[in-house]
Coordinates of C-alpha atoms in Angstrom, one line a residue:
M1 CA 24.3 -19.7 -3.6
S2 CA 22.5 -18.3 -0.5
L3 CA 22.3 -15.2 1.7
D4 CA 20.5 -12.6 -0.3
P5 CA 20.8 -9.2 1.4
R6 CA 18.1 -7.6 3.5
R7 CA 17.1 -10.2 5.9
D8 CA 16.1 -7.7 8.5
T9 CA 12.3 -8.5 8.5
R10 CA 10.2 -11.4 9.6
W11 CA 10.4 -14.1 6.9
W12 CA 6.8 -15.2 7.7
G13 CA 5.2 -11.7 8.1
W14 CA 5.8 -8.0 8.4
G15 CA 8.6 -5.9 9.5
D16 CA 11.0 -5.7 12.5
P17 CA 11.1 -9.1 14.4
A18 CA 11.6 -7.2 17.6
E19 CA 8.4 -5.1 17.4
R20 CA 5.2 -6.5 18.9
A21 CA 1.6 -5.3 19.0
T22 CA -0.7 -5.6 22.0
L23 CA -4.5 -5.9 22.2
S24 CA -6.3 -3.8 24.8
D25 CA -9.0 -5.3 27.0
A26 CA -11.6 -3.1 25.4
A27 CA -10.6 -4.3 21.9
E28 CA -10.6 -7.9 23.1
R29 CA -14.2 -7.4 24.4
M30 CA -15.3 -5.8 21.2
L31 CA -13.9 -8.7 19.1
R32 CA -15.7 -11.2 21.3
E33 CA -18.9 -9.3 21.1
H34 CA -18.7 -9.6 17.3
G35 CA -17.9 -13.3 17.4
V36 CA -14.5 -12.7 15.9
I37 CA -12.3 -14.5 18.4
D38 CA -14.7 -17.3 19.3
G39 CA -14.8 -18.5 15.7
A40 CA -11.1 -18.2 15.1
R41 CA -8.5 -21.0 14.9
P42 CA -5.0 -20.0 16.0
A43 CA -2.3 -20.2 13.3
A44 CA 1.2 -21.1 14.5
V45 CA 4.3 -20.0 12.6
P46 CA 6.2 -23.0 11.2
E47 CA 10.0 -23.4 11.4
L48 CA 11.7 -21.9 8.4
E49 CA 13.5 -25.1 7.7
R50 CA 10.2 -27.0 7.4
V51 CA 8.6 -24.8 4.8
E52 CA 7.9 -26.8 1.6
L53 CA 8.8 -25.2 -1.7
P54 CA 8.4 -26.2 -5.3
E55 CA 11.6 -27.7 -6.6
A56 CA 13.9 -25.1 -8.1
R57 CA 14.7 -25.4 -11.8
P58 CA 18.4 -24.6 -12.6
L59 CA 18.9 -21.4 -14.5
P60 CA 20.5 -21.4 -18.0
R61 CA 24.2 -20.8 -17.8
A62 CA 23.8 -17.8 -20.1
V63 CA 21.5 -16.1 -17.6
I64 CA 23.9 -16.8 -14.7
E65 CA 26.7 -15.3 -16.6
A66 CA 24.7 -12.2 -17.6
A67 CA 23.8 -11.7 -13.9
G68 CA 27.2 -12.6 -12.5
P69 CA 27.3 -15.8 -10.4
E70 CA 27.8 -13.7 -7.2
S71 CA 24.4 -12.0 -7.8
V72 CA 22.4 -15.3 -8.1
F73 CA 20.9 -16.7 -4.9
T74 CA 19.1 -20.1 -4.7
G75 CA 18.9 -20.7 -0.9
A76 CA 15.6 -21.7 0.5
E77 CA 15.2 -18.6 2.7
D78 CA 16.0 -16.3 -0.2
R79 CA 13.3 -18.1 -2.3
I80 CA 10.8 -18.0 0.5
R81 CA 11.3 -14.3 1.2
H82 CA 10.6 -13.6 -2.5
A83 CA 7.7 -15.9 -2.9
T84 CA 4.8 -13.7 -1.7
G85 CA 3.8 -10.2 -0.8
Q86 CA 2.0 -9.1 2.3
S87 CA -1.7 -9.8 1.7
Y88 CA -3.7 -11.9 4.2
L89 CA -3.6 -14.8 1.8
D90 CA 0.1 -14.4 1.3
L91 CA 0.8 -14.5 5.0
L92 CA -1.6 -17.4 5.5
A93 CA 0.3 -19.3 2.9
R94 CA 3.6 -18.7 4.7
R95 CA 2.1 -19.7 8.0
S96 CA 0.8 -22.9 6.4
G97 CA 4.4 -24.1 5.8
R98 CA 3.7 -24.9 2.1
L99 CA 4.2 -22.4 -0.7
E100 CA 2.7 -23.2 -4.1
L101 CA 4.9 -20.6 -5.9
A102 CA 8.5 -19.6 -5.4
P103 CA 11.2 -18.2 -7.7
D104 CA 13.8 -20.6 -9.0
A105 CA 16.4 -18.1 -8.0
V106 CA 16.8 -14.5 -6.7
I107 CA 19.0 -12.2 -8.7
T108 CA 20.3 -8.9 -7.3
A109 CA 21.3 -6.6 -10.1
P110 CA 24.7 -4.9 -9.2
S111 CA 23.8 -1.7 -11.1
A112 CA 21.3 -0.1 -13.4
E113 CA 23.7 -0.7 -16.3
A114 CA 23.5 -4.5 -15.7
L115 CA 19.8 -4.6 -16.2
L116 CA 19.6 -4.6 -20.0
P117 CA 22.0 -7.5 -20.7
L118 CA 20.3 -9.5 -18.0
L119 CA 16.8 -8.9 -19.3
E120 CA 17.9 -9.6 -22.8
S121 CA 19.4 -12.9 -21.7
C122 CA 16.3 -13.9 -19.7
A123 CA 14.1 -13.2 -22.7
A124 CA 16.3 -15.2 -25.1
N125 CA 16.5 -18.2 -22.7
G126 CA 12.9 -18.4 -21.7
V127 CA 13.2 -17.1 -18.1
A128 CA 10.4 -15.0 -16.6
V129 CA 11.5 -12.0 -14.5
V130 CA 9.5 -10.6 -11.6
P131 CA 10.9 -7.2 -10.4
F132 CA 11.1 -7.1 -6.6
G133 CA 11.4 -3.9 -4.4
G134 CA 10.2 -4.2 -0.8
G135 CA 7.9 -7.2 -1.2
T136 CA 5.0 -5.2 0.3
S137 CA 2.3 -5.7 -2.4
V138 CA -1.1 -6.7 -1.0
V139 CA -2.5 -7.6 -4.4
G140 CA -0.1 -10.3 -5.6
G141 CA 2.1 -7.8 -7.5
G142 CA 5.3 -9.7 -6.9
A143 CA 4.0 -13.3 -7.1
P144 CA 6.6 -15.4 -8.9
F145 CA 4.5 -16.8 -11.7
R146 CA 6.4 -18.8 -14.3
G147 CA 3.6 -18.7 -16.8
E148 CA 4.7 -20.4 -20.0
F149 CA 8.4 -20.0 -19.2
S150 CA 10.8 -22.7 -18.1
Q151 CA 12.1 -20.7 -15.1
V152 CA 11.2 -17.6 -13.1
V153 CA 13.6 -15.3 -11.2
S154 CA 12.9 -12.6 -8.7
L155 CA 15.0 -9.6 -9.6
D156 CA 15.7 -7.8 -6.4
L157 CA 16.6 -4.1 -6.8
V158 CA 18.2 -3.7 -3.4
N159 CA 21.6 -2.5 -4.8
L160 CA 20.0 0.4 -6.8
R161 CA 20.1 2.9 -3.9
G162 CA 21.8 5.9 -5.3
I163 CA 20.7 9.5 -4.9
E164 CA 21.5 12.7 -6.9
I165 CA 20.0 16.0 -5.8
D166 CA 19.5 19.1 -7.9
P167 CA 19.0 21.9 -5.4
V168 CA 18.3 24.5 -8.1
S169 CA 15.4 22.6 -9.8
M170 CA 14.4 21.0 -6.4
T171 CA 14.5 17.5 -7.9
A172 CA 16.3 14.3 -6.9
R173 CA 17.1 11.1 -8.7
L174 CA 16.4 8.3 -6.4
G175 CA 17.4 4.7 -6.9
A176 CA 14.6 2.2 -7.2
G177 CA 15.9 0.1 -4.3
L178 CA 15.8 2.8 -1.7
R179 CA 13.3 2.1 1.1
G180 CA 11.1 5.0 2.2
P181 CA 13.0 5.8 5.4
E182 CA 16.4 5.6 3.5
A183 CA 15.2 8.1 0.9
E184 CA 13.8 10.5 3.5
A185 CA 17.0 10.3 5.6
L186 CA 19.2 11.1 2.5
L187 CA 16.9 14.0 1.6
G188 CA 16.6 15.1 5.2
A189 CA 20.3 15.5 5.5
R190 CA 19.9 18.3 2.9
G191 CA 16.8 19.8 4.6
L192 CA 14.4 18.3 2.0
T193 CA 11.6 15.8 2.0
L194 CA 9.7 13.8 -0.6
G195 CA 6.6 13.7 1.6
H196 CA 5.5 10.3 0.5
F197 CA 4.3 8.2 3.5
P198 CA 2.1 5.2 2.7
Q199 CA 1.5 2.7 5.5
S200 CA 4.1 0.4 3.9
F201 CA 6.6 3.3 4.1
E202 CA 9.1 1.5 6.4
Y203 CA 9.8 -1.3 3.9
A204 CA 8.4 -0.3 0.5
T205 CA 10.8 1.1 -2.1
V206 CA 10.9 4.1 -4.5
G207 CA 10.7 1.7 -7.5
G208 CA 7.6 0.1 -5.9
F209 CA 6.0 3.6 -5.3
A210 CA 6.4 4.3 -9.0
A211 CA 5.5 0.9 -10.4
T212 CA 2.2 0.8 -8.4
R213 CA 1.2 4.5 -8.7
S214 CA 1.3 4.7 -4.9
A215 CA -0.5 7.3 -2.7
G216 CA 0.8 8.3 0.8
Q217 CA -1.0 9.4 3.9
S218 CA 0.1 13.0 3.2
S219 CA -1.0 13.0 -0.4
S220 CA -3.5 15.8 0.2
G221 CA -0.6 18.1 0.9
Y222 CA 2.3 16.6 -1.1
G223 CA 0.5 14.7 -3.8
R224 CA 0.3 11.1 -4.9
F225 CA 3.6 9.6 -6.1
D226 CA 2.7 10.0 -9.8
S227 CA 2.4 13.7 -9.3
L228 CA 5.8 13.8 -7.7
V229 CA 7.6 12.1 -10.6
S230 CA 9.3 14.5 -13.0
A231 CA 11.2 11.9 -15.1
I232 CA 11.6 8.2 -15.2
R233 CA 13.6 5.4 -16.8
L234 CA 12.4 2.0 -17.9
V235 CA 14.7 -0.8 -18.9
T236 CA 13.0 -3.4 -21.0
P237 CA 14.1 -6.6 -22.8
T238 CA 14.2 -4.5 -26.1
G239 CA 16.0 -1.4 -24.8
T240 CA 15.8 1.5 -22.4
L241 CA 13.0 4.1 -22.5
E242 CA 13.7 7.5 -20.8
T243 CA 11.4 10.4 -20.4
P244 CA 12.9 14.0 -20.6
E245 CA 13.8 15.9 -17.5
T246 CA 11.3 18.6 -17.8
P247 CA 8.4 19.9 -15.7
H248 CA 6.0 19.5 -18.6
T249 CA 5.9 18.6 -22.3
A250 CA 3.3 18.8 -25.0
I251 CA 5.0 16.2 -27.2
G252 CA 2.5 13.4 -27.6
P253 CA 0.8 11.3 -24.8
S254 CA 2.8 11.1 -21.6
L255 CA 5.3 8.2 -21.7
R256 CA 6.0 9.1 -18.1
E257 CA 2.4 8.2 -17.2
L258 CA 2.8 4.9 -19.2
V259 CA 5.7 3.8 -17.1
V260 CA 4.3 4.9 -13.7
G261 CA 1.8 2.3 -12.6
S262 CA 3.1 -0.3 -15.2
E263 CA 3.7 -2.9 -12.4
G264 CA 6.8 -4.5 -14.0
I265 CA 5.0 -5.9 -17.0
F266 CA 7.0 -3.8 -19.5
G267 CA 10.4 -3.8 -17.8
V268 CA 12.3 -2.6 -14.7
I269 CA 12.4 0.9 -13.3
P270 CA 16.0 1.5 -12.1
D271 CA 15.5 5.1 -10.8
V272 CA 13.0 7.9 -10.6
D273 CA 13.4 11.7 -10.8
V274 CA 11.1 13.3 -8.2
R275 CA 10.1 16.7 -7.1
V276 CA 11.2 17.5 -3.5
R277 CA 10.5 20.4 -1.2
P278 CA 11.9 21.8 2.0
A279 CA 11.2 19.6 5.1
P280 CA 8.4 21.2 7.1
A281 CA 9.5 23.7 9.7
A282 CA 6.1 23.5 11.5
Q283 CA 3.8 20.6 12.0
R284 CA 0.6 20.3 14.0
R285 CA -1.6 17.2 14.3
E286 CA -5.0 17.0 16.0
A287 CA -8.3 15.1 16.2
W288 CA -11.9 16.2 15.8
M289 CA -15.2 14.4 16.1
V290 CA -18.1 15.1 13.7
E291 CA -21.7 13.8 13.8
S292 CA -21.4 11.2 11.1
F293 CA -19.2 9.8 8.4
E294 CA -21.3 11.7 5.8
A295 CA -20.8 15.0 7.7
G296 CA -17.0 14.5 7.8
N297 CA -16.9 13.7 4.1
A298 CA -18.9 16.9 3.4
I299 CA -16.3 18.9 5.2
V300 CA -13.5 17.3 3.3
R301 CA -15.3 17.9 0.0
E302 CA -15.7 21.6 0.9
L303 CA -12.0 22.0 1.7
A304 CA -10.9 20.1 -1.4
Q305 CA -13.1 22.1 -3.8
A306 CA -11.9 25.3 -2.2
G307 CA -8.2 24.3 -2.6
R308 CA -7.7 24.4 1.1
L309 CA -6.9 20.8 2.1
P310 CA -4.4 20.3 5.0
T311 CA -1.5 17.9 4.5
V312 CA -3.4 15.0 6.1
I313 CA -7.1 14.7 6.5
R314 CA -8.8 11.4 7.4
V315 CA -12.4 10.6 8.3
S316 CA -13.2 7.2 10.0
D317 CA -16.8 5.9 9.7
E318 CA -18.7 5.1 12.9
V319 CA -17.5 1.5 13.0
E320 CA -13.8 2.4 12.6
T321 CA -14.3 5.1 15.1
E322 CA -15.7 2.6 17.7
V323 CA -12.8 0.2 17.0
S324 CA -10.3 3.1 17.4
L325 CA -11.9 4.0 20.7
A326 CA -11.5 0.4 21.9
S327 CA -7.9 0.1 20.8
S328 CA -7.0 3.7 21.9
A329 CA -4.5 3.8 19.1
P330 CA -5.4 7.0 17.3
T331 CA -6.6 8.9 20.3
G332 CA -3.8 8.5 22.8
L333 CA -6.5 8.1 25.5
A334 CA -7.9 5.0 27.1
G335 CA -11.5 4.3 25.9
A336 CA -13.3 5.3 29.1
A337 CA -11.3 8.5 29.5
F338 CA -11.9 9.3 25.9
R339 CA -15.7 8.9 26.2
R340 CA -15.7 11.2 29.1
Y341 CA -13.7 13.7 27.1
L342 CA -16.2 13.4 24.3
K343 CA -19.1 13.9 26.7
S344 CA -17.5 17.1 27.9
R345 CA -17.8 18.4 24.4
R346 CA -21.4 17.2 24.1
R347 CA -20.6 14.2 21.9
E348 CA -21.5 10.6 22.6
G349 CA -19.8 9.3 19.4
G350 CA -19.8 10.0 15.7
A351 CA -16.9 9.9 13.2
L352 CA -13.3 10.6 14.1
M353 CA -11.2 13.0 12.0
I354 CA -7.4 13.2 12.0
L355 CA -5.8 16.3 10.5
S356 CA -2.2 17.4 10.1
Y357 CA -0.9 20.8 9.0
E358 CA 2.6 21.1 7.7
G359 CA 5.0 23.6 6.0
T360 CA 6.3 26.9 7.2
A361 CA 4.8 28.3 10.4
E362 CA 2.6 30.6 8.2
E363 CA 1.5 27.7 5.9
A364 CA 0.6 25.5 8.9
R365 CA -1.4 28.3 10.5
R366 CA -3.2 29.0 7.2
Q367 CA -4.1 25.3 6.7
R368 CA -5.4 25.0 10.2
G369 CA -7.4 28.2 10.0
D370 CA -9.1 27.0 6.8
A371 CA -9.8 23.6 8.3
V372 CA -11.1 24.8 11.6
R373 CA -13.6 27.2 10.0
A374 CA -15.0 24.3 7.9
L375 CA -15.0 21.9 10.9
K376 CA -16.8 24.3 13.2
A377 CA -19.4 25.1 10.5
G378 CA -19.9 21.4 10.0
G379 CA -20.6 20.8 13.7
G380 CA -17.2 19.4 14.6
A381 CA -15.9 19.1 18.2
Y382 CA -12.2 19.6 18.8
L383 CA -10.5 16.7 20.7
G384 CA -7.0 18.1 21.0
Q385 CA -3.6 17.4 19.7
S386 CA -3.0 14.1 21.5
G387 CA -5.3 12.3 19.2
G388 CA -3.4 13.5 16.1
R389 CA -0.1 12.7 17.7
G390 CA -1.3 9.3 18.7
W391 CA -2.3 8.6 15.1
A392 CA 1.1 9.7 13.9
R393 CA 3.0 7.5 16.4
G394 CA 1.0 4.4 15.3
R395 CA 0.4 5.1 11.6
F396 CA 2.9 2.4 10.4
H397 CA 2.0 0.0 13.2
G398 CA -1.2 -1.5 11.6
P399 CA 0.6 -4.5 10.0
Y400 CA 2.0 -5.5 13.4
L401 CA -1.5 -5.5 14.8
R402 CA -2.6 -7.7 11.9
E403 CA 0.2 -10.2 12.8
L404 CA -1.1 -10.3 16.3
L405 CA -4.6 -11.0 15.2
M406 CA -3.5 -13.6 12.7
D407 CA -1.7 -15.3 15.6
R408 CA -5.1 -15.7 17.1
G409 CA -6.5 -17.1 13.9
I410 CA -8.3 -13.9 12.9
L411 CA -8.8 -12.8 9.3
V412 CA -7.6 -9.2 8.7
E413 CA -7.6 -7.7 5.2
T414 CA -8.1 -4.4 3.4
F415 CA -9.2 -3.1 0.0
E416 CA -9.7 0.4 -1.3
T417 CA -11.4 2.3 -4.0
A418 CA -12.1 5.9 -5.2
A419 CA -15.1 7.6 -6.8
Q420 CA -16.6 10.9 -7.8
W421 CA -18.3 12.8 -4.9
R422 CA -21.7 12.3 -6.5
D423 CA -21.2 8.5 -6.2
H424 CA -19.4 8.5 -2.9
E425 CA -22.2 7.7 -0.4
R426 CA -23.9 5.2 -2.8
L427 CA -20.6 3.4 -3.3
Y428 CA -19.9 3.3 0.4
R429 CA -23.3 1.8 1.2
A430 CA -23.2 -0.7 -1.7
V431 CA -19.8 -2.0 -0.8
R432 CA -20.7 -2.4 2.9
K433 CA -23.9 -4.3 1.9
A434 CA -22.0 -6.6 -0.5
V435 CA -19.3 -7.4 2.0
D436 CA -21.7 -8.0 4.9
G437 CA -23.8 -10.3 2.7
A438 CA -20.9 -12.2 1.4
M439 CA -19.4 -12.6 4.9
S440 CA -22.8 -13.9 6.2
G441 CA -22.9 -16.4 3.4
E442 CA -19.5 -17.7 4.4
G443 CA -20.3 -18.0 8.1
M444 CA -17.9 -15.2 9.0
D445 CA -18.5 -13.0 12.1
G446 CA -16.7 -9.7 12.2
V447 CA -16.6 -6.0 11.6
V448 CA -16.2 -4.0 8.4
M449 CA -14.9 -0.5 8.8
C450 CA -13.9 2.3 6.4
H451 CA -12.1 5.6 6.3
L452 CA -11.6 8.4 3.7
S453 CA -8.0 9.3 3.4
H454 CA -7.2 10.8 0.0
A455 CA -9.3 13.7 -1.3
Y456 CA -9.6 15.6 -4.6
P457 CA -11.9 18.4 -5.8
D458 CA -13.9 15.8 -7.8
G459 CA -13.9 12.8 -5.4
A460 CA -12.0 10.8 -2.8
S461 CA -10.9 7.3 -1.8
L462 CA -12.5 4.9 0.6
Y463 CA -10.3 2.4 2.4
F464 CA -12.1 -0.7 3.9
T465 CA -10.7 -3.0 6.6
V466 CA -12.3 -6.4 7.5
I467 CA -11.6 -8.1 10.8
S468 CA -13.4 -11.4 11.0
S469 CA -13.4 -15.1 11.9
P470 CA -12.2 -17.1 8.9
G471 CA -15.6 -18.6 8.0
R472 CA -16.7 -22.2 7.6
D473 CA -14.2 -23.1 4.9
G474 CA -11.3 -21.0 6.3
G475 CA -9.9 -17.7 5.3
A476 CA -8.0 -19.0 2.3
A477 CA -11.2 -20.2 0.7
A478 CA -13.7 -17.5 2.0
W479 CA -11.8 -14.3 1.6
P480 CA -11.4 -14.4 -2.3
R481 CA -15.2 -14.8 -2.5
V482 CA -15.8 -11.9 -0.1
K483 CA -13.4 -9.6 -2.0
A484 CA -14.9 -10.6 -5.3
A485 CA -18.3 -9.4 -4.0
A486 CA -16.7 -6.1 -2.9
L487 CA -15.0 -5.5 -6.3
E488 CA -18.3 -6.3 -8.2
A489 CA -20.1 -3.8 -6.0
I490 CA -17.3 -1.2 -6.5
Q491 CA -17.5 -1.4 -10.3
A492 CA -21.3 -1.4 -10.3
S493 CA -21.2 1.8 -8.3
G494 CA -18.8 3.7 -10.4
G495 CA -15.7 3.2 -8.4
T496 CA -12.2 2.2 -9.4
I497 CA -11.0 -1.3 -8.3
S498 CA -7.9 0.3 -6.7
H499 CA -6.9 3.8 -5.8
H500 CA -3.4 3.0 -4.6
H501 CA -2.8 -0.7 -4.0
A502 CA -2.5 -1.3 -7.8
T503 CA -3.7 -4.3 -9.9
G504 CA -1.2 -7.1 -9.4
R505 CA -2.6 -10.6 -9.7
D506 CA -5.7 -10.2 -7.5
H507 CA -7.4 -7.4 -9.4
A508 CA -6.4 -8.4 -12.9
P509 CA -9.7 -10.1 -13.7
W510 CA -11.5 -6.8 -13.2
V511 CA -9.2 -4.6 -15.3
E512 CA -11.2 -4.9 -18.6
G513 CA -14.3 -3.8 -16.7
E514 CA -12.5 -0.6 -15.8
L515 CA -10.3 0.1 -18.9
G516 CA -12.6 -1.5 -21.5
E517 CA -11.6 -4.0 -24.2
L518 CA -9.9 -1.4 -26.4
G519 CA -7.9 0.0 -23.5
V520 CA -6.6 -3.5 -22.5
E521 CA -5.7 -4.2 -26.2
A522 CA -3.7 -0.9 -26.3
L523 CA -1.7 -1.9 -23.2
R524 CA -1.1 -5.4 -24.7
A525 CA 0.2 -3.8 -27.8
V526 CA 2.7 -1.7 -25.8
K527 CA 3.8 -4.9 -23.9
E528 CA 4.3 -6.8 -27.1
R529 CA 6.7 -4.0 -28.3
L530 CA 8.6 -3.6 -25.1
D531 CA 8.5 -7.3 -24.0
P532 CA 7.8 -9.4 -27.0
A533 CA 8.7 -12.6 -25.2
G534 CA 6.1 -11.8 -22.5
G535 CA 8.4 -12.7 -19.6
M536 CA 8.1 -9.5 -17.6
N537 CA 6.0 -10.1 -14.5
P538 CA 3.6 -12.7 -16.0
G539 CA 0.0 -12.8 -14.8
K540 CA -0.1 -9.2 -13.4
L541 CA -2.2 -6.2 -14.6
L542 CA -3.0 -7.9 -17.9
A543 CA -4.3 -11.4 -16.9

């Protein structure tokens, strides 16, 4: 059967087929200066009908009956759309026209109640199950590994899109298949917001937010997704686990925390109870320039430790700031005009900061007052609201720019981490050094940039972006070695291997280095109880 729902995105890439990115002349010049474009090889998109897939293995009759024949899809496009996530290597594989992995079938569960008999049947018949939300993982979280199983299915949660709102408790039960904009629209109709806006917001789902322990761009104000979860359900092959609907409990270790971030290796999350709040009545976004990345980070640390963070606060390092000036994306001004604007404020350059203040009018004023005092004390120069508004307009546009650059044969990829403030500068410099050295060894010419975007009293995250020529052996061979160098440097410097992208397939080899042997064994014991056959999302988190 064919025609799985939700074919509203590019099959070979990201997002809306009608949306296009452009590259400014200044950005083009910068990429040429760094040797990025000259060393690149354009990558054409193949015709969908010509994409080679591994042969599908027919599902056992019992599994088809448990799912319902009308919910089983085996068409080539359905399998292709569920074969990879959205990492650079994933998209490169799609563009190559040959996929090494693909599910044997896609199943769309009609309801949460249908999940348990389906998972039981898959476990009994040797079929691996990979839960699928928005397909936006950049770390291989939804890769359809068969492992030791005869078949593998992608379990698409698109039909689980219900919502129940408790206006007294200010909570909402959201179906796992709701995309970010769908959830916000349903809440917004009641004057509410979840406030969770990762860059993948337009296509990522509530279930994915929970399964990956996601963090949004407004997490300084609203909190990471795990802090928004008040209760959660997990359907496993051995039964259903439900946490109580309560703001807090002292009964044992938190099972809620065990489910959040479990990445589908224990079971399927059908819905999540989340804390919501009134949609902001006031909102102000603006840009500032500070002397250096370190100076900007010091301002963020001061605000975080004083409990006075605004809703959004970001600091770009000097390299990312230069790229931003060239592209004009976050400033709303052309590069030359922006430099004149900087000069009028006695700045030639530095580190760009974006801030957003949200809430009631009084809350927004208070946030801004606290931030402005810290910014001025730290030597910041105010650049106006157009920069903040420009960032907001383009904050979900990055993946489209990546598509444009990949059309030119350019490697674009990201990775992120977090560390205590005491380790922050050392981590930043160690990772830059490791990535620069690895790129040089691979014959890659490009730029490595970074920003801070999620802050806490004790530390903050660092988000790195690499734009480069693919190297002598091509990006598919070179990038894994470059990222391995970055992850080794991160762990050696006291950082986590992921602050919000999760583990998936790509980070699994480094998990023991972070959790320790006993920690990994404890997670394996939980998996053996909840998923004794081992068929839930093989090869992820616990390699």
